mmCIF file of C-alpha atoms in Angstrom:
data_model
loop_
_atom_site.group_PDB
_atom_site.id
_atom_site.type_symbol
_atom_site.label_atom_id
_atom_site.label_comp_id
_atom_site.label_asym_id
_atom_site.label_seq_id
_atom_site.Cartn_x
_atom_site.Cartn_y
_atom_site.Cartn_z
ATOM 1 C CA MET A 1 20.209 -13.858 -10.460
ATOM 2 C CA LYS A 2 18.538 -11.032 -8.551
ATOM 3 C CA TYR A 3 15.467 -9.211 -9.720
ATOM 4 C CA ARG A 4 13.545 -6.249 -8.345
ATOM 5 C CA VAL A 5 11.068 -6.961 -5.547
ATOM 6 C CA ASP A 6 8.098 -6.151 -7.768
ATOM 7 C CA GLN A 7 9.323 -8.675 -10.354
ATOM 8 C CA TYR A 8 9.468 -11.479 -7.771
ATOM 9 C CA VAL A 9 5.969 -10.630 -6.570
ATOM 10 C CA SER A 10 4.549 -10.313 -10.072
ATOM 11 C CA SER A 11 5.928 -13.718 -11.049
ATOM 12 C CA LEU A 12 4.312 -15.369 -8.019
ATOM 13 C CA LEU A 13 0.942 -13.730 -8.661
ATOM 14 C CA ASP A 14 1.057 -14.749 -12.335
ATOM 15 C CA LEU A 15 1.824 -18.369 -11.431
ATOM 16 C CA MET A 16 -0.866 -18.481 -8.748
ATOM 17 C CA ALA A 17 -3.435 -17.109 -11.205
ATOM 18 C CA GLN A 18 -2.556 -19.864 -13.680
ATOM 19 C CA SER A 19 -2.513 -22.683 -11.094
ATOM 20 C CA PRO A 20 -4.619 -21.786 -8.017
ATOM 21 C CA LYS A 21 -4.681 -25.430 -6.853
ATOM 22 C CA GLU A 22 -0.903 -25.412 -6.559
ATOM 23 C CA ALA A 23 -0.702 -22.168 -4.558
ATOM 24 C CA THR A 24 0.974 -23.750 -1.507
ATOM 25 C CA TYR A 25 3.570 -25.538 -3.627
ATOM 26 C CA LEU A 26 4.261 -22.389 -5.650
ATOM 27 C CA MET A 27 4.554 -20.245 -2.510
ATOM 28 C CA ASN A 28 7.037 -22.667 -0.905
ATOM 29 C CA ASN A 29 9.230 -22.711 -4.001
ATOM 30 C CA TRP A 30 8.968 -18.947 -4.331
ATOM 31 C CA VAL A 31 10.219 -18.466 -0.752
ATOM 32 C CA LYS A 32 13.135 -20.826 -1.513
ATOM 33 C CA ILE A 33 14.034 -18.666 -4.508
ATOM 34 C CA LEU A 34 13.865 -15.520 -2.355
ATOM 35 C CA PHE A 35 16.184 -17.198 0.164
ATOM 36 C CA ARG A 36 18.580 -18.354 -2.562
ATOM 37 C CA ASP A 37 18.721 -14.844 -4.012
ATOM 38 C CA GLY A 38 19.224 -13.203 -0.604
ATOM 39 C CA MET A 39 15.936 -11.314 -0.760
ATOM 40 C CA LEU A 40 14.391 -12.335 2.583
ATOM 41 C CA GLY A 41 15.870 -9.206 4.180
ATOM 42 C CA LYS A 42 13.488 -7.185 2.029
ATOM 43 C CA LYS A 43 10.377 -8.788 3.500
ATOM 44 C CA GLN A 44 8.643 -5.462 4.242
ATOM 45 C CA GLN A 45 9.106 -4.322 0.636
ATOM 46 C CA ILE A 46 7.868 -7.713 -0.562
ATOM 47 C CA ILE A 47 4.749 -7.505 1.608
ATOM 48 C CA ARG A 48 3.972 -3.956 0.404
ATOM 49 C CA SER A 49 4.508 -4.941 -3.217
ATOM 50 C CA PHE A 50 2.386 -8.077 -2.834
ATOM 51 C CA ARG A 51 -0.486 -6.115 -1.306
ATOM 52 C CA SER A 52 -0.216 -3.360 -3.896
ATOM 53 C CA GLN A 53 -0.097 -5.686 -6.904
ATOM 54 C CA LEU A 54 -2.856 -7.935 -5.588
ATOM 55 C CA LEU A 55 -5.169 -4.957 -5.016
ATOM 56 C CA ALA A 56 -4.324 -3.532 -8.452
ATOM 57 C CA ARG A 57 -5.190 -6.848 -10.118
ATOM 58 C CA GLU A 58 -8.554 -6.756 -8.349
ATOM 59 C CA GLY A 59 -9.142 -3.101 -9.304
ATOM 60 C CA LEU A 60 -8.938 -2.004 -5.656
ATOM 61 C CA HIS A 61 -6.880 0.570 -3.766
ATOM 62 C CA HIS A 62 -5.080 0.934 -0.443
ATOM 63 C CA ILE A 63 -5.996 4.278 1.105
ATOM 64 C CA LYS A 64 -4.047 5.561 4.090
ATOM 65 C CA ILE A 65 -5.449 8.481 6.066
ATOM 66 C CA ILE A 66 -2.967 10.220 8.358
ATOM 67 C CA SER A 67 -4.614 12.603 10.775
ATOM 68 C CA ALA A 68 -4.285 14.080 14.250
ATOM 69 C CA ARG A 69 -7.693 12.658 15.140
ATOM 70 C CA GLU A 70 -10.102 10.016 13.906
ATOM 71 C CA PRO A 71 -11.572 11.001 10.496
ATOM 72 C CA ASP A 72 -15.334 11.440 10.283
ATOM 73 C CA SER A 73 -17.571 8.919 8.551
ATOM 74 C CA LYS A 74 -18.361 11.421 5.777
ATOM 75 C CA LEU A 75 -14.746 11.436 4.598
ATOM 76 C CA LEU A 76 -14.580 7.640 4.713
ATOM 77 C CA ALA A 77 -17.782 7.398 2.655
ATOM 78 C CA ILE A 78 -16.427 9.828 0.041
ATOM 79 C CA LEU A 79 -13.172 7.881 -0.290
ATOM 80 C CA LYS A 80 -14.988 4.542 -0.531
ATOM 81 C CA LYS A 81 -17.288 5.963 -3.212
ATOM 82 C CA ARG A 82 -14.351 7.383 -5.184
ATOM 83 C CA PHE A 83 -12.017 4.372 -4.935
ATOM 84 C CA GLY A 84 -14.445 1.476 -4.471
ATOM 85 C CA GLU A 85 -16.320 0.023 -1.526
ATOM 86 C CA GLU A 86 -13.934 -2.927 -1.257
ATOM 87 C CA SER A 87 -10.803 -0.759 -1.120
ATOM 88 C CA ILE A 88 -8.789 -0.995 2.072
ATOM 89 C CA VAL A 89 -8.811 2.107 4.275
ATOM 90 C CA GLU A 90 -6.120 2.403 6.938
ATOM 91 C CA VAL A 91 -6.132 5.190 9.512
ATOM 92 C CA GLU A 92 -2.929 6.336 11.193
ATOM 93 C CA LEU A 93 -3.298 8.793 14.045
ATOM 94 C CA LYS A 94 -0.438 11.273 14.410
ATOM 95 C CA PRO A 95 -1.174 13.846 17.119
ATOM 96 C CA GLU A 96 1.927 15.806 16.057
ATOM 97 C CA LEU A 97 0.093 16.849 12.863
ATOM 98 C CA VAL A 98 -2.001 19.104 15.135
ATOM 99 C CA SER A 99 -4.415 19.935 12.341
ATOM 100 C CA GLY A 100 -5.219 18.801 8.841
ATOM 101 C CA ILE A 101 -4.982 15.496 7.072
ATOM 102 C CA GLN A 102 -2.810 13.547 4.650
ATOM 103 C CA ILE A 103 -4.282 10.991 2.255
ATOM 104 C CA VAL A 104 -2.047 8.463 0.522
ATOM 105 C CA VAL A 105 -3.508 6.231 -2.189
ATOM 106 C CA ASP A 106 -1.559 3.166 -3.306
ATOM 107 C CA GLY A 107 1.624 4.475 -1.705
ATOM 108 C CA GLU A 108 1.561 7.829 -3.490
ATOM 109 C CA ALA A 109 0.741 11.061 -1.647
ATOM 110 C CA MET A 110 -2.476 12.417 -3.024
ATOM 111 C CA ILE A 111 -3.529 15.139 -0.604
ATOM 112 C CA ASP A 112 -1.430 16.850 2.018
ATOM 113 C CA GLY A 113 -3.587 19.297 3.903
ATOM 114 C CA SER A 114 -1.591 19.078 7.119
ATOM 115 C CA LEU A 115 -0.808 22.254 9.027
ATOM 116 C CA GLY A 116 2.928 21.520 8.738
ATOM 117 C CA TYR A 117 2.736 21.321 4.953
ATOM 118 C CA GLN A 118 0.687 24.513 4.714
ATOM 119 C CA LEU A 119 3.168 26.378 6.940
ATOM 120 C CA SER A 120 6.154 25.130 4.925
ATOM 121 C CA ARG A 121 4.488 26.394 1.743
ATOM 122 C CA LEU A 122 3.980 29.820 3.348
ATOM 123 C CA LEU A 123 7.575 29.978 4.557
ATOM 124 C CA ASN A 124 8.956 29.017 1.137
ATOM 125 C CA TYR A 125 6.686 31.391 -0.762
#
């Protein structure tokens, strides 16, 4: 029987929380179940879901900053203060943005201050 990716991941995390000493055994059996259910082709979704759920259980966040150039330390400090010092901050440089910044928290767009977005809003106004 197939389940959603997040259900597979949630079940593994629940089991590992109950039996941390058996983590390797549980992980091996979990991968066998993924193989049996034909889910190994969704490995990128599984990895994203695993990271997201694990961070959520720890009260942390994954923050992705997309910018044309390296963000300044002030912005990083503000984000760390807002979302927690231990949260993971990933920076993706996209020169084609030209100007502005996009901030994605836990996979959901939070701020889109890119020049392209601002122009599209003006054109559709």
